Short mmCIF file of C-alpha atoms in Angstrom, two decimals:
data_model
loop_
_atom_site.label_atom_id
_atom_site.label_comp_id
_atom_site.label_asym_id
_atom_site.label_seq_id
_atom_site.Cartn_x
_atom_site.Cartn_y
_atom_site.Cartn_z
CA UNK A 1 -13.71 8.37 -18.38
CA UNK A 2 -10.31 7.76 -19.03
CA UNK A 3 -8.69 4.97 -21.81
CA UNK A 4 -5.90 2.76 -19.97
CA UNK A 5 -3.78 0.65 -21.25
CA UNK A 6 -2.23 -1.86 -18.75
CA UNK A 7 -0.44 -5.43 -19.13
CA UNK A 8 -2.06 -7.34 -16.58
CA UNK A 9 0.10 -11.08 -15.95
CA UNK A 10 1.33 -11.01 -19.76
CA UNK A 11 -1.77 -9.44 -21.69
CA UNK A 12 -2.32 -6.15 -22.97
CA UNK A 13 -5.58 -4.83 -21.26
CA UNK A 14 -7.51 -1.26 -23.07
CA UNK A 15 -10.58 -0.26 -20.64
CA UNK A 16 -12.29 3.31 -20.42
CA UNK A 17 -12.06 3.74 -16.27
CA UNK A 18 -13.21 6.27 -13.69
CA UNK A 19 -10.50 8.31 -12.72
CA UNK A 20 -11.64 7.47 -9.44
CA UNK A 21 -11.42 3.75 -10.10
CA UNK A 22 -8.91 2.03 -7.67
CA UNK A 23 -6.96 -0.50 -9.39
CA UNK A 24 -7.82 -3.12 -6.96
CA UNK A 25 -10.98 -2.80 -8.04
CA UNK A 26 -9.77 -2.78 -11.74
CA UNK A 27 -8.43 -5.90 -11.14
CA UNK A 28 -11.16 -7.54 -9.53
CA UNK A 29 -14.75 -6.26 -11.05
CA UNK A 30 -13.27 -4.94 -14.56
CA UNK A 31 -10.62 -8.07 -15.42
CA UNK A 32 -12.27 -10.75 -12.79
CA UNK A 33 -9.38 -11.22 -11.05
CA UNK A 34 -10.39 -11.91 -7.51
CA UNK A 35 -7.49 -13.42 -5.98
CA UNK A 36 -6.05 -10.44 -5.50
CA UNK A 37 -8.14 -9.45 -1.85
CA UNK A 38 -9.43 -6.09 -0.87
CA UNK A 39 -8.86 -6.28 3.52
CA UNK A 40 -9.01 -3.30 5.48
CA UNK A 41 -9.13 -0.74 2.44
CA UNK A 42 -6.38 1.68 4.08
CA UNK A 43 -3.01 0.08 2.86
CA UNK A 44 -2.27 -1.21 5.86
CA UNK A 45 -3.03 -4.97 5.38
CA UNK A 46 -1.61 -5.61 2.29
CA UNK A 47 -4.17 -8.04 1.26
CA UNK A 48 -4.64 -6.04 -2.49
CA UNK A 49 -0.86 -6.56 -2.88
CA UNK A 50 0.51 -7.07 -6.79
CA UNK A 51 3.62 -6.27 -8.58
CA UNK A 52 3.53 -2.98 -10.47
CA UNK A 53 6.65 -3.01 -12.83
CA UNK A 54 8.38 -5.93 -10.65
CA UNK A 55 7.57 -3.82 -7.34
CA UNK A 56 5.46 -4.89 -5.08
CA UNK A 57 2.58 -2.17 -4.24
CA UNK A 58 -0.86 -2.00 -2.33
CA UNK A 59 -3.54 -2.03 -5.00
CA UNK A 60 -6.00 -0.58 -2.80
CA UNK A 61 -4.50 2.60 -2.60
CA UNK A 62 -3.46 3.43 -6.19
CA UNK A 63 -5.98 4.46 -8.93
CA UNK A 64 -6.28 2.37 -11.95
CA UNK A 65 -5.24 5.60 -13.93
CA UNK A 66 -1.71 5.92 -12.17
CA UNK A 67 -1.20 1.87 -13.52
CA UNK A 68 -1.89 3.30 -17.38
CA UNK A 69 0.72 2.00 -19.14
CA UNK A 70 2.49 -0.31 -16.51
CA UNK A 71 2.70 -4.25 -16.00
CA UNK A 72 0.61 -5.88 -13.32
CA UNK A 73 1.18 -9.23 -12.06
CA UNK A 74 -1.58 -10.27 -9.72
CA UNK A 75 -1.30 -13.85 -7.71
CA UNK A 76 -2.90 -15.32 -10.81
CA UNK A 77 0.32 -14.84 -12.67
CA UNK A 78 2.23 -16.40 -10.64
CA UNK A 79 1.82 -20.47 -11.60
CA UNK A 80 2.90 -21.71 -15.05
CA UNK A 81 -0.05 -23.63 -15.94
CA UNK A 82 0.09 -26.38 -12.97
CA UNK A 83 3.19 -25.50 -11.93
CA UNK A 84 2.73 -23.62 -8.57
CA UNK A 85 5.20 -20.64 -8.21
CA UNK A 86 7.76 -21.73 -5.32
CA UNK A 87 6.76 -19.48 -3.18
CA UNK A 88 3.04 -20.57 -3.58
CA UNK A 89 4.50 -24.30 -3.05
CA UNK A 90 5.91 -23.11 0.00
CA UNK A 91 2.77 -21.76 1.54
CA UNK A 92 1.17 -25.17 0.42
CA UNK A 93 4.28 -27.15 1.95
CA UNK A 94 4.57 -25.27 5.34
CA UNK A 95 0.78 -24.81 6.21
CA UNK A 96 1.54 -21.08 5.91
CA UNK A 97 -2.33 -20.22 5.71
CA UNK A 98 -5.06 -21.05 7.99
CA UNK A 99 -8.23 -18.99 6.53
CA UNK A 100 -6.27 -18.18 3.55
CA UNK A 101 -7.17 -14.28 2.80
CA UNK A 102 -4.01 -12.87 3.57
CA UNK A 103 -2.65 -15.24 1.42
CA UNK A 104 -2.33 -13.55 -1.84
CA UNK A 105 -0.36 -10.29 -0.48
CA UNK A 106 1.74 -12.52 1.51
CA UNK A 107 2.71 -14.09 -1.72
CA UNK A 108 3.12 -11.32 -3.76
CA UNK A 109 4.95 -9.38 -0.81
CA UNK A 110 7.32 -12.34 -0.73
CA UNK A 111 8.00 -12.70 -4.63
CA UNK A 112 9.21 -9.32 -4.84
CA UNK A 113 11.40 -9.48 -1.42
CA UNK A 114 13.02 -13.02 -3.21
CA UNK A 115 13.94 -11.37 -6.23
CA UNK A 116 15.93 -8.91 -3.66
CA UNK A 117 17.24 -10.80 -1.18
CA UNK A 118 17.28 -14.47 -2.31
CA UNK A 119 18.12 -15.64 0.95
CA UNK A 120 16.70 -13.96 3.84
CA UNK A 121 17.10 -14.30 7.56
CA UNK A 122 14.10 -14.95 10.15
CA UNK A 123 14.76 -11.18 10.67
CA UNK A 124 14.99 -9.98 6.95
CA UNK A 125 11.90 -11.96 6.28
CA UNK A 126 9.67 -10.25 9.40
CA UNK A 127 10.83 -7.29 7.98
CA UNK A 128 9.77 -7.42 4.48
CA UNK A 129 6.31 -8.67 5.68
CA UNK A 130 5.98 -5.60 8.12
CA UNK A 131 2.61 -3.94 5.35
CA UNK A 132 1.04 -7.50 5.68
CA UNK A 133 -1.39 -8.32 8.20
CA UNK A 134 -2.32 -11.90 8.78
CA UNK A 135 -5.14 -11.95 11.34
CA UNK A 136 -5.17 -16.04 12.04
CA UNK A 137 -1.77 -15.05 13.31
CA UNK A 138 -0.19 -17.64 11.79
CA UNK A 139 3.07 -16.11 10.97
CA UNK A 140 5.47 -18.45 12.51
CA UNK A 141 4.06 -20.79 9.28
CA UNK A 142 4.17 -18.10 6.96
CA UNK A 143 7.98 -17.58 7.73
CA UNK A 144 8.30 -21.19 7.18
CA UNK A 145 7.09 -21.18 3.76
CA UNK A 146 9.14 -17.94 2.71
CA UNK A 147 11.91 -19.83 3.97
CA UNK A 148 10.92 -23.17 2.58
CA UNK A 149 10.44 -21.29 -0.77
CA UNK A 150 14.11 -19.39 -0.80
CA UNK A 151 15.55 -22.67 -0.04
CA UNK A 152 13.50 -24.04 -2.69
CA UNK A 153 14.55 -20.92 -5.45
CA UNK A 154 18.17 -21.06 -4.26
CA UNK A 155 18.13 -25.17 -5.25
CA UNK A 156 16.62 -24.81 -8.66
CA UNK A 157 19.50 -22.07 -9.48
CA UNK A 158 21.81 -24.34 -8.46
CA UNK A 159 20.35 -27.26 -10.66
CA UNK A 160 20.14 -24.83 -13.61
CA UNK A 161 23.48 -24.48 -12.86
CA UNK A 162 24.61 -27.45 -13.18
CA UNK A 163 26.23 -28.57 -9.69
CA UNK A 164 25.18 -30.96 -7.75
CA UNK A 165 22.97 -30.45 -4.58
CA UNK A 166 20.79 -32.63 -2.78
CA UNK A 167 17.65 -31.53 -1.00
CA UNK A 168 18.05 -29.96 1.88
CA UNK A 169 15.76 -30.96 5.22
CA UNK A 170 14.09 -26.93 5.18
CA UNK A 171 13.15 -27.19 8.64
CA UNK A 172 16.42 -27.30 9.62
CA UNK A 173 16.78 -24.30 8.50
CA UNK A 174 14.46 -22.60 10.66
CA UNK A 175 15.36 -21.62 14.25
CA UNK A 176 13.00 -21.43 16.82
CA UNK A 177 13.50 -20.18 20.10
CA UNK A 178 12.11 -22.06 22.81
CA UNK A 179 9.31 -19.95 23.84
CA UNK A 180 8.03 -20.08 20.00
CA UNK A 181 8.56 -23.82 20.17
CA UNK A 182 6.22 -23.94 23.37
CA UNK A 183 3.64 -21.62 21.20
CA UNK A 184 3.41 -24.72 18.97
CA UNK B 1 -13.88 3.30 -0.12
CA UNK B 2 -14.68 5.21 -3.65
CA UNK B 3 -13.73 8.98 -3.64
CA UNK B 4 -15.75 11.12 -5.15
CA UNK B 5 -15.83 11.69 -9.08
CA UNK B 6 -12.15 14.49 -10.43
CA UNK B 7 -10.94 14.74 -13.16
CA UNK B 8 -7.25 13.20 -13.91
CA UNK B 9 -4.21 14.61 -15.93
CA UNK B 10 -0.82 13.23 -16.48
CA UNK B 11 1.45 16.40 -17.34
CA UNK B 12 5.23 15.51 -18.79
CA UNK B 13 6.64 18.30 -17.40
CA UNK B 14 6.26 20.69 -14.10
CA UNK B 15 5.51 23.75 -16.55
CA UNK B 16 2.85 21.91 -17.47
CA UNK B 17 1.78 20.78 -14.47
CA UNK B 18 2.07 24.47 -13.20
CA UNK B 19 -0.52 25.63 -16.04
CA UNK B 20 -2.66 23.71 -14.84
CA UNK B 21 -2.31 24.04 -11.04
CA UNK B 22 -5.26 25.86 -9.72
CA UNK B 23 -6.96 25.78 -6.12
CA UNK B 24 -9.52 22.99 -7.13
CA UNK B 25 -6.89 20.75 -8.31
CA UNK B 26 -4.17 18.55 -6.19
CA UNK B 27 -1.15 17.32 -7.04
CA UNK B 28 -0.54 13.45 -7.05
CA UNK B 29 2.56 11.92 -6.64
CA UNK B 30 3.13 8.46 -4.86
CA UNK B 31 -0.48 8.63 -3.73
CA UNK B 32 -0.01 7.24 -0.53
CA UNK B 33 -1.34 10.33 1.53
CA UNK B 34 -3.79 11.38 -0.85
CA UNK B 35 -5.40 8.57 -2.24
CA UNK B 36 -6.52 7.34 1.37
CA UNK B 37 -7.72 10.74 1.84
CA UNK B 38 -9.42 10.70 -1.38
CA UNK B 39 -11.39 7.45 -0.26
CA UNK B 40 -12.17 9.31 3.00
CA UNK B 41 -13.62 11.68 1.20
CA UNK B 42 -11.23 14.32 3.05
CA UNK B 43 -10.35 15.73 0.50
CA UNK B 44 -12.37 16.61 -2.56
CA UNK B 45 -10.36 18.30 -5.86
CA UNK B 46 -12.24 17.98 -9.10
CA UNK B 47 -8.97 17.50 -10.97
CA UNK B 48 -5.61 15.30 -10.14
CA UNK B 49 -2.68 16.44 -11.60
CA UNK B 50 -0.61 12.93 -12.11
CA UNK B 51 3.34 14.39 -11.45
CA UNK B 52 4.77 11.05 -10.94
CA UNK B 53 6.60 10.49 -13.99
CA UNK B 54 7.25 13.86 -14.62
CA UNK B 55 11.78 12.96 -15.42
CA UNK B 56 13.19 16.26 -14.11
CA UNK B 57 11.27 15.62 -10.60
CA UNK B 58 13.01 12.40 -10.04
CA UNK B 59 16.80 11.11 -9.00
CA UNK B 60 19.17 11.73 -6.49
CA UNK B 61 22.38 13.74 -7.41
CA UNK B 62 25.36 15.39 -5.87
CA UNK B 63 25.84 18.97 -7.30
CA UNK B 64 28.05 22.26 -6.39
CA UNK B 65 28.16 20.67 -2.80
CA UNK B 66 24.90 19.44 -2.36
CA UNK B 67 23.18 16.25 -2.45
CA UNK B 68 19.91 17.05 -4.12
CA UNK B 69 16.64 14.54 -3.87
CA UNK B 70 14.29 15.19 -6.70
CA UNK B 71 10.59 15.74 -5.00
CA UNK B 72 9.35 12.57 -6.74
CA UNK B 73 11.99 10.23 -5.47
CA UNK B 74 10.08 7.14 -3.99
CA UNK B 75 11.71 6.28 -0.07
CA UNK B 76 12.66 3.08 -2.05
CA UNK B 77 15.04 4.63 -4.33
CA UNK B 78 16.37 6.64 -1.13
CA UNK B 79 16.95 3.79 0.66
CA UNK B 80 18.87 2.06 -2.12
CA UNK B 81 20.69 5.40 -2.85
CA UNK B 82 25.12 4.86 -2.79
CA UNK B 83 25.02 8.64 -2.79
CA UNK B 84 23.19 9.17 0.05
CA UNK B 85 24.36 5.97 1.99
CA UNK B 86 27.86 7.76 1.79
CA UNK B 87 27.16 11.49 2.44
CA UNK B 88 23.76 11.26 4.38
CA UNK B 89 23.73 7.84 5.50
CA UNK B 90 20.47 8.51 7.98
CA UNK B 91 18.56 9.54 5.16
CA UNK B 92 18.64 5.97 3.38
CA UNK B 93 18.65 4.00 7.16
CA UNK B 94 15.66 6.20 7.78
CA UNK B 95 13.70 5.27 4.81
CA UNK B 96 14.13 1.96 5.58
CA UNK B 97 11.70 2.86 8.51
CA UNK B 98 8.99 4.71 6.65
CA UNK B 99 6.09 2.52 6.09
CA UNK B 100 6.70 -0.93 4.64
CA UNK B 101 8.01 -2.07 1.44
CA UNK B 102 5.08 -1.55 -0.98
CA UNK B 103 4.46 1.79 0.94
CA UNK B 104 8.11 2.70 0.28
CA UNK B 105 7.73 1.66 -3.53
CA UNK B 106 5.20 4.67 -4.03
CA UNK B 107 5.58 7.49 -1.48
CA UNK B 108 7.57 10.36 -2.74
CA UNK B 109 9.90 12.35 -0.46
CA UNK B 110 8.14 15.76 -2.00
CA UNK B 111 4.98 14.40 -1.26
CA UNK B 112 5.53 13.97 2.20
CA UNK B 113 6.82 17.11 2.95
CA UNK B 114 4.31 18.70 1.31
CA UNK B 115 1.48 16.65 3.22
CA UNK B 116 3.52 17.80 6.32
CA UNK B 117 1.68 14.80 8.57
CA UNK B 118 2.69 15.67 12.08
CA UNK B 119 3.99 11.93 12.24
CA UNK B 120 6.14 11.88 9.06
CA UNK B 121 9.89 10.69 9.27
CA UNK B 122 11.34 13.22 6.55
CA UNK B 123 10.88 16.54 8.09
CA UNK B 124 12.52 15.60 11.31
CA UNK B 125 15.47 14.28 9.15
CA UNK B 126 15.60 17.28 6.46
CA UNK B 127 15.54 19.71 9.08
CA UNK B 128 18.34 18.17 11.31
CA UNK B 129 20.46 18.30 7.95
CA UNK B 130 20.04 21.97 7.64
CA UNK B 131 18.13 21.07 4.11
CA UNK B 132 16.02 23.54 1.72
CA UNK B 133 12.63 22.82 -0.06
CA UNK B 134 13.01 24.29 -3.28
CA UNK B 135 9.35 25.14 -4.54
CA UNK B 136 8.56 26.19 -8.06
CA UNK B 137 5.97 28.38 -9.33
CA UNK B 138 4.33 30.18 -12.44
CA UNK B 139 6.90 32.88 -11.38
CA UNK B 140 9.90 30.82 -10.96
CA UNK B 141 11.49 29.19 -7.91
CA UNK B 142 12.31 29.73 -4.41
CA UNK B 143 14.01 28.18 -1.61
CA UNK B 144 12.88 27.84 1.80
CA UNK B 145 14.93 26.27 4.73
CA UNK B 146 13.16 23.47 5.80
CA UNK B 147 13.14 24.60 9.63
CA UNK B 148 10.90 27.53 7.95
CA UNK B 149 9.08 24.81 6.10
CA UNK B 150 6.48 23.68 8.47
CA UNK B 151 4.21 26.22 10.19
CA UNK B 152 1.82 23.91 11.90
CA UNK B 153 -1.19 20.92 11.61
CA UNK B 154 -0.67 19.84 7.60
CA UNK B 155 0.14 23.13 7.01
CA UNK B 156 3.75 24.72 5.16
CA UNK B 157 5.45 27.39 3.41
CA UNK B 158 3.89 25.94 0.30
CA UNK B 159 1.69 28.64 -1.57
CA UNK B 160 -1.23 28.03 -4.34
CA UNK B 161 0.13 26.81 -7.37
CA UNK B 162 3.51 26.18 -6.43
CA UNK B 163 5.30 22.58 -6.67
CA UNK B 164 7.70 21.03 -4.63
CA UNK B 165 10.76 20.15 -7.03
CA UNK B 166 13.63 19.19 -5.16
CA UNK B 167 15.22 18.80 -1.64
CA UNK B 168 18.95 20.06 -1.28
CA UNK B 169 21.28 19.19 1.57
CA UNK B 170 24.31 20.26 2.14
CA UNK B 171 26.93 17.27 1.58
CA UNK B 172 28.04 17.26 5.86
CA UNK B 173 31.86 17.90 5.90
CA UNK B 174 34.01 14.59 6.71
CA UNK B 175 33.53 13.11 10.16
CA UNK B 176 29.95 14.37 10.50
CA UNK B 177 27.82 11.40 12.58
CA UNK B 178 23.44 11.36 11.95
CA UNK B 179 21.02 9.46 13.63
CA UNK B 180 17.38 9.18 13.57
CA UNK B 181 15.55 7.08 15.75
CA UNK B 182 11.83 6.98 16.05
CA UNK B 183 8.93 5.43 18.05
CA UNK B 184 6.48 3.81 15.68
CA UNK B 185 2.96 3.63 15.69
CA UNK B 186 2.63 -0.22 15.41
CA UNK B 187 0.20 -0.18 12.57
CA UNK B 188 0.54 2.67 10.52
CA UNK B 189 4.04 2.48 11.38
CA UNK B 190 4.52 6.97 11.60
CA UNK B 191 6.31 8.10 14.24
CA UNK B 192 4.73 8.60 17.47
CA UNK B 193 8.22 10.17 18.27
CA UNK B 194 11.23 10.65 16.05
CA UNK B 195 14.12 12.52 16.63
CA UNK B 196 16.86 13.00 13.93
CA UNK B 197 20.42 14.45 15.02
CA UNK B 198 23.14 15.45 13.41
CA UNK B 199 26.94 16.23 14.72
CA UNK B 200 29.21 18.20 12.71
CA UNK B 201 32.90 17.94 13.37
CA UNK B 202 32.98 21.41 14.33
CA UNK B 203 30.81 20.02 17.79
CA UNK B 204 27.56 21.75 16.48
CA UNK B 205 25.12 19.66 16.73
CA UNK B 206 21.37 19.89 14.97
CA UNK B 207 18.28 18.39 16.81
CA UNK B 208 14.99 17.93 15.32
CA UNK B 209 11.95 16.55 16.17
CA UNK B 210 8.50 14.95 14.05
CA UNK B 211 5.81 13.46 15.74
CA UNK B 212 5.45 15.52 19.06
CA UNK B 213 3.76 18.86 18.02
CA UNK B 214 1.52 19.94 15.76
CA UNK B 215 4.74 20.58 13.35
CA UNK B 216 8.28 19.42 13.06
CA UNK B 217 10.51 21.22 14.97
CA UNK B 218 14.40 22.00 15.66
CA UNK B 219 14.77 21.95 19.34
CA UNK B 220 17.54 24.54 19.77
CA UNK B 221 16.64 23.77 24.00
CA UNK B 222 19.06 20.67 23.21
CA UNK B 223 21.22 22.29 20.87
CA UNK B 224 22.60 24.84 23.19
CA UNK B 225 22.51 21.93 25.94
CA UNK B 226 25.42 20.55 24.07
CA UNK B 227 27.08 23.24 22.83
CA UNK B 228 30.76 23.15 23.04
CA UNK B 229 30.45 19.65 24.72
CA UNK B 230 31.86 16.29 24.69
CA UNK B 231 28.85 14.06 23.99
CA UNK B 232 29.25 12.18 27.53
CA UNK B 233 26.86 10.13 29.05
CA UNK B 234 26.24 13.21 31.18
CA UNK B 235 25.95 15.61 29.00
CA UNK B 236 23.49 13.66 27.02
CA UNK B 237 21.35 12.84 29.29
CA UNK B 238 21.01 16.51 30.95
CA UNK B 239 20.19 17.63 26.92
CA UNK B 240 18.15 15.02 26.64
CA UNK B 241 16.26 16.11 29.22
CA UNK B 242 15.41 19.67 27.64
CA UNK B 243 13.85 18.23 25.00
CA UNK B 244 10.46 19.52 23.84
CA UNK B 245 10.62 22.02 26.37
CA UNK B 246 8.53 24.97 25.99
CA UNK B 247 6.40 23.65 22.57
CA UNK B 248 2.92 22.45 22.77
CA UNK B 249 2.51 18.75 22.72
CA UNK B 250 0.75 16.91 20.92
CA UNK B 251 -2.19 14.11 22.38
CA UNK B 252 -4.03 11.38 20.92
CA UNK B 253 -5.19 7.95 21.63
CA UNK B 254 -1.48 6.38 21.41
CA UNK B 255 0.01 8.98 23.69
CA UNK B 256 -0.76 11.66 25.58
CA UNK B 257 1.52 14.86 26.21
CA UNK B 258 3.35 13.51 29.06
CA UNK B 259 3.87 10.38 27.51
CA UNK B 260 5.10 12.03 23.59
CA UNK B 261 8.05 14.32 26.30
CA UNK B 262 8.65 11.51 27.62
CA UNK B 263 9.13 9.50 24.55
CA UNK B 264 11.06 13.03 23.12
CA UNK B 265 13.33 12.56 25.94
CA UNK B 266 14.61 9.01 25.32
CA UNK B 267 14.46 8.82 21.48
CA UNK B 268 16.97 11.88 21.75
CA UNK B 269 18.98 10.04 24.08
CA UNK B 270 18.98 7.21 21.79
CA UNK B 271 20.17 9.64 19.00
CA UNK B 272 22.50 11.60 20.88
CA UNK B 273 24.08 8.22 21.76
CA UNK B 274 24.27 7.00 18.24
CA UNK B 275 26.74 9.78 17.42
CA UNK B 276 28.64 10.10 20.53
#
């Protein structure tokens, strides 16, 4: 057994673990944080997505051990108290879940492209959700709500900022070609 | 997946790590090969040696006319790199295509030449660039050229107890044009085909290949195809058209031989092309 030491969304966590431990499964059996979703147990779904030191990573394929001494924000972390996280808003907003697993990774995968690129195209956004798999296929929804929540992110800078902006109709923002608008 | 029970150390430096390198214990850097393999239960070491954080294995820096990519360098941090986006720009373009983001956060240039996956991006790349793999062991370092590098399936230059510890390629004189272009596997998103090429201004041109044989490969058939040559349409295509000639192919349930020359063929086209 090894002794860890990991800040998991604000709190300083101490736990002997298994070397062999993954740290999804840290997350999930050790700490009881289940909303972060173990999929197809390869890396290639990104359902066990968090944020390891702001980046986001695949939880299923990195051992507890390697996270010693790192921050871990998990889809729990996201809200403050009943304040949804925009992003998680947007999902909410723009339908961008049918069954809901992927849902997690898709949130964390998008947190981490915002704080990159705060306002992505149609193409950026496909891009940066290449390592997660939704298998209700809803993606023209999910890129809805990333968009919805960049527009959303973008507007509350602005307020903090002190201009004046007024809220902007999201879906206008979203172009469809016309084959995707016949998939509808 | 749970891998069976090892041991786990996290050295601070690659002496360390060196002391306590022996053949039942791997090496463990972004994970992203290993752990899956670990889960597998492919592989089986009863210790880990953690090198991730090990300072003097990471960074990217430009030194006595060489750009130099410490082995622990995530494809993230290449990608991002203003050193290499001005002297090597394929090398940050083609990080872009390794993997996906979170993939790219953790996998470590060293460790994927090391793996030496038949399907990785890097090797076709280092080798087009005429890099070295600079390996360290109990008895110091050496350098191999990385067209030496790989000598088949998963297999390299790399002897017991020695660590990768840094890449070094040669900063390409003014005018030099690279391309790498590559045929992903839509999941897993390795290359099915990739071919990286780079022109100096001299006309020499380098031409590499991952993906199609057991090992990475520089396809000197193409080189001396262009040789002396203006990169014309014609030109390319009849060098394109020698590609993978004469090396066995490799075939799986995404392509089979015919299909990979095939796919050699065109995705050197496509690179040739790009630096015309």
């Amino acid at each position: 057994m090894t002794q860890i030491t990991v800040t998991v969304n604000g709190t300083s966590q101490t736990h002997e673990v298994e070397p062999r431990q993954l740290l999804v499964y840290y997350l999930r059996d050790k700490l009881g944080l289940t909303g972060t979703h173990i999929g197809c147990d390869t890396s290639s779904c990104g359902a066990c997505t968090v944020h390891m030191d702001g980046m986001a990573v695949k939880s299923c394929s990195i051992l507890a051990v390697q996270a010693d001494g790192c921050e871990i924000t998990t889809i729990e972390g996201l809200a403050q108290g009943d304040q949804l996280h925009p992003v998680q808003e947007g999902f909410k907003e723009c339908h961008g879940l049918q069954c809901g697993f992927c849902t997690p990774g898709m949130i964390m995968a998008t947190v981490d492209m915002l704080q990159n690129n705060p306002d992505p195209t149609e193409e950026d956004i496909r891009h940066a959700l290449e390592g997660n798999i939704c298998r209700c296929t809803g993606y023209h929804n999910i890129v809805r709500s990333v968009q919805w929540a960049a527009e959303k992110m973008k507007t509350s800078a602005k307020v903090l900022d002190g201009a004046s902006v007024s809220p902007s109709p999201v879906y206008a923002s979203v172009n469809l070609n016309q084959q995707q608008q016949q998939q509808l | 997946m749970i891998p069976y029970a090892f041991d786990y150390t996290r050295p601070e430096s690659v002496e360390e790590a060196l002391d306590l390198l022996d053949d039942d214990a791997k090496l463990l850097a972004g994970g992203h090969s290993l752990v899956p393999a670990l889960k597998l239960r492919l592989s089986a070491p009863g210790r880990l040696i953690d090198i991730a954080r090990i300072p003097s294995l990471k960074g990217i820096r430009e030194e006595n006319g060489e750009i130099v990519i410490g082995a622990g360098t995530t494809h993230a941090e290449i990608m991002k790199s203003d050193l290499l986006k001005q002297h090597l720009p394929m090398f940050a373009e083609g990080a872009a295509l390794i993997g996906d983001p979170m993939v790219r956060h953790k996998g470590t240039i060293g460790g994927s030449l090391a793996h030496a996956d038949p399907s990785a991006d890097w090797p076709a790349m280092v080798i087009a660039a005429d890099g070295e793999v600079v390996l360290r062991g109990r008895n110091g370092s050496r350098s191999v050229a990385a067209a030496d590098f790989f000598i088949g399936f998963y297999s390299t230059a790399l002897e017991e107890g020695e660590i990768i510890t840094e890449i070094r390629l040669p900063v390409p004189a003014e005018g030099t044009r690279m391309n790498y272009q590559k045929f992903a596997q839509p999941a897993s998103r390795f290359a099915i085909v990739g071919c990286a090429v780079v022109r100096h201004p001299d006309g020499s041109v380098r031409v590499a290949f991952t993906g199609v044989s057991d090992a990475p490969f520089r396809d000197t058939g193409v080189e001396e195809a262009l040789s002396g040559q203006q990169l014309t349409d014609d030109v390319i295509e009849a060098a394109a058209a020698k590609a993978a000639e004469g090396v066995s192919l490799n075939s799986d349930h995404f392509a089979s031989e015919e299909y990979r020359q095939h796919l050699a063929r065109v995705y050197c086209k496509r690179a040739l092309n790009a630096v015309a």
